Tab-separated table of C-alpha atoms and ligand atoms in Angstrom:
chain	number	residue	atom	x	y	z
W	1	MET	CA	-78.586	-37.418	-4.190
W	2	LYS	CA	-75.676	-35.778	-5.924
W	3	SER	CA	-76.648	-34.961	-9.457
W	4	LYS	CA	-74.429	-34.135	-12.393
W	5	ALA	CA	-75.012	-30.949	-14.367
W	6	VAL	CA	-76.298	-31.425	-17.871
W	7	ALA	CA	-73.368	-29.744	-19.570
W	8	PRO	CA	-72.937	-30.016	-23.324
W	9	SER	CA	-69.218	-29.892	-22.653
W	10	ASP	CA	-67.485	-31.576	-19.737
W	11	THR	CA	-64.682	-29.007	-19.815
W	12	VAL	CA	-64.768	-25.297	-19.108
W	13	HIS	CA	-61.893	-22.835	-19.139
W	14	LEU	CA	-61.407	-20.472	-16.229
W	15	VAL	CA	-60.429	-16.897	-17.002
W	16	ASP	CA	-59.204	-15.608	-13.679
W	17	CYS	CA	-59.670	-11.826	-13.436
W	18	THR	CA	-58.363	-11.335	-9.891
W	19	LEU	CA	-55.640	-9.037	-11.228
W	20	ARG	CA	-58.053	-6.946	-13.332
W	21	GLU	CA	-61.608	-7.098	-11.945
W	22	GLY	CA	-60.155	-7.656	-8.460
W	23	ALA	CA	-58.028	-4.533	-8.826
W	24	GLN	CA	-61.322	-2.613	-9.207
W	25	ALA	CA	-62.561	-3.730	-5.783
W	26	PRO	CA	-62.813	-0.924	-3.234
W	27	GLY	CA	-59.499	-0.379	-1.471
W	28	ILE	CA	-57.506	-2.946	-3.449
W	29	LYS	CA	-54.316	-2.130	-5.299
W	30	PHE	CA	-51.839	-4.722	-6.573
W	31	SER	CA	-48.156	-3.859	-6.797
W	32	ALA	CA	-45.970	-5.418	-9.492
W	33	GLU	CA	-44.578	-7.785	-6.840
W	34	THR	CA	-47.942	-9.017	-5.586
W	35	THR	CA	-49.117	-9.305	-9.205
W	36	VAL	CA	-46.219	-11.650	-9.928
W	37	GLU	CA	-46.943	-13.696	-6.796
W	38	ILE	CA	-50.637	-14.095	-7.588
W	39	ALA	CA	-50.040	-14.787	-11.285
W	40	LYS	CA	-47.566	-17.558	-10.473
W	41	ALA	CA	-50.008	-19.094	-8.003
W	42	LEU	CA	-52.853	-19.000	-10.543
W	43	ASP	CA	-50.617	-20.538	-13.178
W	44	GLY	CA	-49.412	-23.223	-10.793
W	45	ALA	CA	-53.009	-24.008	-9.872
W	46	GLY	CA	-53.841	-24.640	-13.538
W	47	VAL	CA	-55.913	-21.594	-14.479
W	48	ALA	CA	-56.158	-21.469	-18.304
W	49	ILE	CA	-56.146	-17.692	-18.788
W	50	VAL	CA	-54.915	-14.949	-16.466
W	51	GLU	CA	-56.580	-11.574	-16.987
W	52	ALA	CA	-53.811	-9.190	-16.074
W	53	GLY	CA	-55.025	-5.621	-15.928
W	54	HIS	CA	-55.764	-2.575	-18.045
W	55	PRO	CA	-52.377	-1.425	-19.437
W	56	CYS	CA	-53.606	1.890	-20.807
W	57	ALA	CA	-54.788	3.099	-17.396
W	58	SER	CA	-51.381	4.377	-16.191
W	59	ASP	CA	-47.635	3.767	-16.530
W	60	ALA	CA	-47.658	1.728	-13.327
W	61	GLU	CA	-50.506	-0.427	-14.621
W	62	PHE	CA	-48.679	-0.935	-17.929
W	63	GLU	CA	-45.531	-2.071	-16.111
W	64	ARG	CA	-47.516	-4.383	-13.847
W	65	VAL	CA	-49.055	-6.132	-16.883
W	66	GLU	CA	-45.775	-6.197	-18.795
W	67	ARG	CA	-44.010	-7.792	-15.862
W	68	LEU	CA	-46.634	-10.474	-15.659
W	69	VAL	CA	-46.302	-11.175	-19.391
W	70	ARG	CA	-42.511	-11.502	-19.034
W	71	LEU	CA	-42.946	-14.333	-16.526
W	72	GLY	CA	-43.630	-16.620	-19.485
W	73	LEU	CA	-46.411	-18.466	-17.709
W	74	ARG	CA	-48.004	-21.597	-19.083
W	75	ALA	CA	-51.364	-19.794	-18.820
W	76	LYS	CA	-52.315	-17.374	-21.577
W	77	VAL	CA	-52.249	-13.739	-20.519
W	78	LEU	CA	-55.126	-11.441	-21.453
W	79	ALA	CA	-55.151	-7.684	-20.897
W	80	HIS	CA	-58.162	-5.401	-20.861
W	81	ALA	CA	-58.991	-2.605	-23.294
W	82	ARG	CA	-61.817	-0.290	-24.246
W	83	ALA	CA	-62.747	-0.431	-27.928
W	84	VAL	CA	-60.289	2.348	-28.746
W	85	GLU	CA	-56.943	2.423	-30.522
W	86	ARG	CA	-54.976	3.765	-27.532
W	87	ASP	CA	-56.008	0.906	-25.232
W	88	ILE	CA	-55.487	-1.850	-27.794
W	89	SER	CA	-52.053	-0.586	-28.817
W	90	ALA	CA	-51.043	-0.520	-25.153
W	91	VAL	CA	-52.121	-4.161	-24.764
W	92	ALA	CA	-50.117	-5.113	-27.867
W	93	ARG	CA	-47.010	-3.358	-26.479
W	94	THR	CA	-47.139	-5.407	-23.275
W	95	GLY	CA	-46.678	-8.593	-25.331
W	96	ALA	CA	-49.876	-10.156	-23.912
W	97	ASP	CA	-51.339	-13.117	-25.815
W	98	ALA	CA	-54.877	-11.784	-25.833
W	99	VAL	CA	-56.949	-8.655	-25.467
W	100	GLY	CA	-60.306	-8.411	-23.759
W	101	ILE	CA	-62.154	-5.588	-25.506
W	102	PHE	CA	-65.283	-4.447	-23.677
W	103	VAL	CA	-68.025	-2.194	-24.934
W	104	GLY	CA	-71.679	-1.595	-24.115
W	105	VAL	CA	-74.285	-1.144	-26.799
W	106	ASN	CA	-77.666	-0.818	-25.049
W	107	HIS	CA	-79.451	2.460	-24.410
W	108	ILE	CA	-77.766	3.107	-21.076
W	109	SER	CA	-74.351	2.467	-22.667
W	110	GLN	CA	-75.185	4.779	-25.551
W	111	THR	CA	-76.278	7.592	-23.254
W	112	ALA	CA	-74.355	7.182	-19.996
W	113	ARG	CA	-71.237	5.165	-20.829
W	114	LEU	CA	-70.066	5.909	-24.375
W	115	ARG	CA	-72.216	8.859	-25.491
W	116	ARG	CA	-72.443	7.332	-28.993
W	117	ASP	CA	-75.282	5.780	-30.982
W	118	GLU	CA	-75.512	2.124	-31.990
W	119	ARG	CA	-74.078	2.670	-35.471
W	120	GLU	CA	-71.016	4.379	-34.017
W	121	ILE	CA	-70.573	1.674	-31.387
W	122	LEU	CA	-70.762	-1.100	-33.981
W	123	SER	CA	-68.113	0.706	-35.958
W	124	MET	CA	-65.917	0.926	-32.822
W	125	ILE	CA	-66.293	-2.830	-32.377
W	126	ASP	CA	-65.359	-3.486	-35.992
W	127	SER	CA	-62.280	-1.284	-36.035
W	128	SER	CA	-60.987	-2.249	-32.589
W	129	VAL	CA	-61.282	-5.994	-33.255
W	130	ARG	CA	-59.534	-5.575	-36.620
W	131	LEU	CA	-56.775	-3.547	-35.022
W	132	ALA	CA	-56.245	-6.168	-32.317
W	133	ARG	CA	-56.128	-8.951	-34.898
W	134	SER	CA	-53.564	-6.968	-36.906
W	135	HIS	CA	-51.375	-7.084	-33.774
W	136	ASP	CA	-51.876	-10.859	-33.708
W	137	LEU	CA	-53.733	-10.692	-30.423
W	138	THR	CA	-56.362	-13.301	-29.607
W	139	VAL	CA	-59.563	-11.295	-29.193
W	140	ARG	CA	-62.296	-11.661	-26.613
W	141	LEU	CA	-65.127	-9.231	-27.285
W	142	THR	CA	-67.305	-8.498	-24.273
W	143	ILE	CA	-70.637	-6.783	-24.433
W	144	GLU	CA	-70.890	-4.955	-21.151
W	145	ASP	CA	-74.354	-5.027	-19.567
W	146	ALA	CA	-75.313	-7.754	-22.069
W	147	SER	CA	-77.932	-8.901	-19.573
W	148	ARG	CA	-79.917	-5.678	-20.076
W	149	THR	CA	-79.392	-5.592	-23.836
W	150	GLU	CA	-82.170	-6.583	-26.206
W	151	PHE	CA	-81.240	-9.869	-27.917
W	152	ALA	CA	-81.397	-8.558	-31.505
W	153	MET	CA	-79.023	-5.727	-30.607
W	154	LEU	CA	-76.668	-8.089	-28.783
W	155	ARG	CA	-76.634	-10.370	-31.779
W	156	ARG	CA	-75.827	-7.524	-34.175
W	157	ALA	CA	-72.890	-6.468	-32.001
W	158	TYR	CA	-71.513	-10.001	-31.720
W	159	GLU	CA	-71.890	-10.532	-35.477
W	160	VAL	CA	-69.838	-7.422	-36.188
W	161	ALA	CA	-67.160	-8.674	-33.780
W	162	LEU	CA	-67.021	-12.132	-35.351
W	163	ASN	CA	-66.905	-10.746	-38.879
W	164	ALA	CA	-63.975	-8.574	-37.810
W	165	GLY	CA	-62.133	-11.647	-36.505
W	166	ALA	CA	-62.968	-11.952	-32.782
W	167	ASP	CA	-62.017	-15.353	-31.357
W	168	ARG	CA	-64.372	-15.441	-28.377
W	169	LEU	CA	-67.506	-13.636	-27.296
W	170	CYS	CA	-68.186	-12.690	-23.709
W	171	PHE	CA	-71.556	-12.007	-22.125
W	172	ALA	CA	-71.232	-9.732	-19.093
W	173	ASP	CA	-73.948	-9.401	-16.482
W	174	SER	CA	-72.136	-6.256	-15.381
W	175	VAL	CA	-74.752	-5.171	-12.850
W	176	GLY	CA	-75.537	-8.677	-11.542
W	177	VAL	CA	-79.227	-8.591	-12.384
W	178	LEU	CA	-79.890	-11.995	-13.917
W	179	SER	CA	-81.344	-15.139	-12.360
W	180	PRO	CA	-80.357	-18.728	-13.272
W	181	VAL	CA	-83.583	-19.318	-15.215
W	182	GLU	CA	-82.980	-16.230	-17.356
W	183	VAL	CA	-79.342	-17.238	-17.863
W	184	ALA	CA	-80.347	-20.694	-19.087
W	185	ALA	CA	-82.641	-19.135	-21.686
W	186	GLY	CA	-80.309	-16.281	-22.724
W	187	ILE	CA	-77.131	-18.333	-22.990
W	188	GLY	CA	-79.051	-21.114	-24.723
W	189	GLU	CA	-80.268	-18.598	-27.298
W	190	LEU	CA	-76.732	-17.275	-27.843
W	191	ARG	CA	-75.400	-20.809	-28.176
W	192	SER	CA	-77.936	-21.476	-30.925
W	193	ALA	CA	-77.091	-18.215	-32.683
W	194	PHE	CA	-73.314	-18.829	-32.504
W	195	PRO	CA	-72.938	-22.594	-32.097
W	196	GLN	CA	-69.241	-22.785	-33.034
W	197	THR	CA	-67.953	-19.756	-31.129
W	198	PRO	CA	-66.275	-20.021	-27.729
W	199	LEU	CA	-68.529	-18.160	-25.299
W	200	GLU	CA	-67.433	-16.657	-21.991
W	201	VAL	CA	-69.727	-15.492	-19.197
W	202	HIS	CA	-68.973	-12.834	-16.568
W	203	PHE	CA	-71.416	-12.619	-13.658
W	204	HIS	CA	-71.450	-9.974	-10.947
W	205	ASP	CA	-72.789	-11.014	-7.562
W	206	ASP	CA	-75.068	-8.077	-6.705
W	207	ARG	CA	-78.051	-10.386	-6.157
W	208	GLY	CA	-75.926	-13.169	-4.666
W	209	LEU	CA	-76.552	-15.231	-7.806
W	210	ALA	CA	-73.165	-15.186	-9.564
W	211	MET	CA	-72.328	-18.823	-8.793
W	212	ALA	CA	-75.811	-20.093	-9.599
W	213	ASN	CA	-75.804	-18.103	-12.833
W	214	THR	CA	-72.381	-19.471	-13.728
W	215	LEU	CA	-73.475	-23.081	-13.301
W	216	SER	CA	-76.619	-22.378	-15.272
W	217	ALA	CA	-74.559	-20.802	-18.095
W	218	ILE	CA	-72.219	-23.784	-18.221
W	219	ALA	CA	-75.168	-26.136	-18.454
W	220	ALA	CA	-76.456	-23.978	-21.327
W	221	GLY	CA	-73.154	-24.231	-23.192
W	222	ALA	CA	-70.776	-21.487	-21.976
W	223	THR	CA	-67.186	-22.578	-22.617
W	224	HIS	CA	-65.274	-20.007	-20.529
W	225	VAL	CA	-65.989	-18.382	-17.154
W	226	SER	CA	-64.638	-15.115	-15.737
W	227	CYS	CA	-63.893	-15.482	-12.050
W	228	SER	CA	-61.692	-14.005	-9.324
W	229	VAL	CA	-60.145	-15.457	-6.205
W	230	ASN	CA	-62.387	-14.779	-3.195
W	231	GLY	CA	-64.783	-13.200	-5.711
W	232	ILE	CA	-63.142	-9.791	-5.489
W	233	GLY	CA	-64.276	-7.120	-7.935
W	234	GLU	CA	-66.462	-4.060	-8.335
W	235	ARG	CA	-69.158	-3.794	-5.599
W	236	CYS	CA	-70.122	-7.356	-4.534
W	237	GLY	CA	-67.581	-8.900	-6.896
W	238	ILE	CA	-67.924	-11.776	-9.334
W	239	THR	CA	-67.913	-15.596	-9.365
W	240	ASP	CA	-65.314	-16.893	-6.907
W	241	THR	CA	-62.527	-18.927	-8.571
W	242	ALA	CA	-62.002	-21.115	-5.499
W	243	ALA	CA	-65.686	-21.901	-4.975
W	244	LEU	CA	-66.142	-22.427	-8.704
W	245	ALA	CA	-63.318	-24.970	-8.861
W	246	ALA	CA	-64.928	-26.837	-5.955
W	247	ASN	CA	-68.399	-26.707	-7.530
W	248	LEU	CA	-67.122	-27.926	-10.881
W	249	ALA	CA	-65.275	-30.804	-9.245
W	250	TYR	CA	-68.511	-31.718	-7.477
W	251	GLU	CA	-70.347	-31.661	-10.810
W	252	ASN	CA	-67.570	-33.671	-12.543
W	253	ILE	CA	-66.806	-30.831	-14.930
W	254	GLU	CA	-63.132	-30.433	-15.748
W	255	CYS	CA	-61.668	-26.901	-15.505
W	256	GLY	CA	-57.959	-27.605	-15.292
W	257	VAL	CA	-57.604	-26.182	-11.776
W	258	ARG	CA	-56.043	-28.407	-9.119
W	259	LEU	CA	-58.584	-28.641	-6.335
W	260	SER	CA	-55.845	-28.911	-3.707
W	261	ALA	CA	-54.658	-25.393	-4.666
W	262	VAL	CA	-57.944	-23.787	-3.603
W	263	ALA	CA	-57.008	-23.115	0.041
W	264	SER	CA	-53.638	-21.570	-0.756
W	265	LEU	CA	-55.021	-19.400	-3.577
W	266	SER	CA	-57.709	-18.017	-1.315
W	267	GLY	CA	-55.209	-17.516	1.523
W	268	LEU	CA	-52.750	-15.720	-0.733
W	269	VAL	CA	-55.338	-13.255	-2.024
W	270	GLU	CA	-56.641	-12.756	1.522
W	271	ARG	CA	-53.115	-11.892	2.710
W	272	VAL	CA	-52.269	-9.608	-0.209
W	273	THR	CA	-55.563	-7.722	-0.071
W	274	ALA	CA	-55.822	-7.775	3.718
W	275	CYS	CA	-59.413	-8.842	3.185
W	276	GLY	CA	-60.617	-12.389	3.739
W	277	PRO	CA	-63.822	-14.095	2.725
W	278	ASP	CA	-66.786	-13.827	5.059
W	279	ALA	CA	-66.707	-16.588	7.719
W	280	ARG	CA	-69.797	-18.278	6.278
W	281	ARG	CA	-68.680	-18.016	2.659
W	282	PRO	CA	-68.980	-21.394	0.902
W	283	VAL	CA	-65.700	-23.288	0.459
W	284	THR	CA	-63.235	-20.643	1.682
W	285	GLY	CA	-65.018	-19.166	4.698
W	286	ARG	CA	-63.593	-19.920	8.142
W	287	HIS	CA	-66.758	-21.774	9.109
W	288	ALA	CA	-67.346	-23.575	5.816
W	289	PHE	CA	-66.291	-26.938	7.260
W	290	SER	CA	-66.587	-26.434	11.009
W	291	HIS	CA	-69.189	-28.298	13.034
W	292	THR	CA	-70.681	-27.110	16.295
W	293	ALA	CA	-73.715	-29.081	17.458
W	294	ARG	CA	-72.687	-32.192	19.425
W	295	LEU	CA	-74.861	-34.328	17.189
W	296	HIS	CA	-73.074	-33.038	14.110
W	297	VAL	CA	-69.596	-33.361	15.574
W	298	LYS	CA	-70.238	-36.980	16.602
W	299	ALA	CA	-71.734	-37.899	13.229
W	300	VAL	CA	-68.853	-36.282	11.335
W	301	GLU	CA	-66.373	-38.218	13.464
W	302	ARG	CA	-68.065	-41.418	12.330
W	303	ASP	CA	-68.477	-40.309	8.727
W	304	PRO	CA	-67.289	-36.853	7.504
W	305	ASN	CA	-69.914	-36.958	4.753
W	306	ALA	CA	-72.651	-36.800	7.382
W	307	TYR	CA	-72.521	-32.986	7.366
W	308	GLN	CA	-70.112	-32.104	4.540
W	309	TRP	CA	-70.549	-31.866	0.799
W	310	MET	CA	-66.828	-32.152	0.222
W	311	ASP	CA	-63.676	-33.105	2.105
W	312	PRO	CA	-61.797	-29.895	3.056
W	313	ALA	CA	-58.531	-31.848	2.763
W	314	ASP	CA	-59.214	-32.179	-0.982
W	315	LEU	CA	-59.243	-28.372	-1.174
W	316	GLY	CA	-55.884	-28.153	0.533
W	317	TYR	CA	-57.161	-27.288	4.033
W	318	PRO	CA	-55.499	-28.930	7.003
W	319	VAL	CA	-57.979	-31.359	8.593
W	320	ALA	CA	-59.808	-31.604	10.879
W	321	GLY	CA	-61.970	-28.561	10.989
W	322	GLY	CA	-61.000	-27.584	7.439
W	323	ALA	CA	-61.088	-23.924	6.669
W	324	GLY	CA	-62.185	-23.297	10.233
W	325	ALA	CA	-59.140	-25.012	11.763
Q	401	HCA	C1	-65.635	-3.256	-16.054
Q	401	HCA	C2	-66.605	-4.027	-16.911
Q	401	HCA	C3	-66.602	-5.525	-16.862
Q	401	HCA	C4	-65.988	-6.044	-18.139
Q	401	HCA	C5	-65.993	-7.515	-18.307
Q	401	HCA	C6	-65.183	-7.991	-19.495
Q	401	HCA	C7	-68.096	-5.937	-16.725
Q	401	HCA	O1	-65.693	-3.403	-14.835
Q	401	HCA	O2	-64.854	-2.485	-16.565
Q	401	HCA	O3	-64.417	-7.228	-20.076
Q	401	HCA	O4	-65.324	-9.179	-19.860
Q	401	HCA	O5	-68.485	-6.441	-15.698
Q	401	HCA	O6	-68.826	-5.653	-17.675
Q	401	HCA	O7	-65.903	-6.042	-15.751
Q	402	CU	CU1	-67.024	-7.043	-14.265
């Protein structure tokens, strides 16, 4: 029987990071032109926030983000920054609505990523959030590797960010190590600690659990989800925007994305990146809605629900055969 997720909120906001996290996938590079094409498609599909890129990385990256901002999309545009003045000023100069500041605070971040101690990192969080607010940017503060950060330390870092004026907190499972049971507990604990604060989750798929973790986080009260079309990102990528939209529709959770845009979004990113989803990938894979055994084919002819969880036509795939057609 189809069951509905126990979500405290029946609405979640998608933060599509195809143009930032996706640009970090091996072999993928977005030109200004393809950035514009993808951004327009995301906006047209109803994505709430488009994560554009990391403007401080290079002149070309700055121009790519600036061009996206100039489109004047309905979606809010967020650009990425380390917790340093240079990065945040670059985001402000692009005219983006929001900055996504990311910083790690656990031992491995102190020793391998930032080479600073906790006190120094907390001070970086404080000053970078204040600087961003002084530029009138909406601020998302992400703790990188939050999943391997002791709760008390995580809480201290988030408190500093909120006191400095951050608008939203983000919990990143940067290495993709969590399981849904751990996510339910961890996000539940954060929700209790910061009940009024919008909370985003960012799950990498290294254990193949990004989607499961995302649904678990939503059930535990996450309000925003980082995702990318076809799941592209570092290593195994992150939660797939297309599959997430389909899953949320199935669970009756509103995310603003038109379900019928799923096929074209996935196809566009496949074309631009010259890299399609695996044939067996849920929702967007070539075989996701194809039926082979005679018994199955016959049953589906009589009633498509016999061997399908969803009608591929609702996702924008030409029927019959859906994604596999
Ligand atoms: C990265 C890190 C990040 C940041 C996520 C965020 C992660 O690849 O630079 O800023 O919300 O997974 O921690 O993608
Ligand atoms: Cu990431």
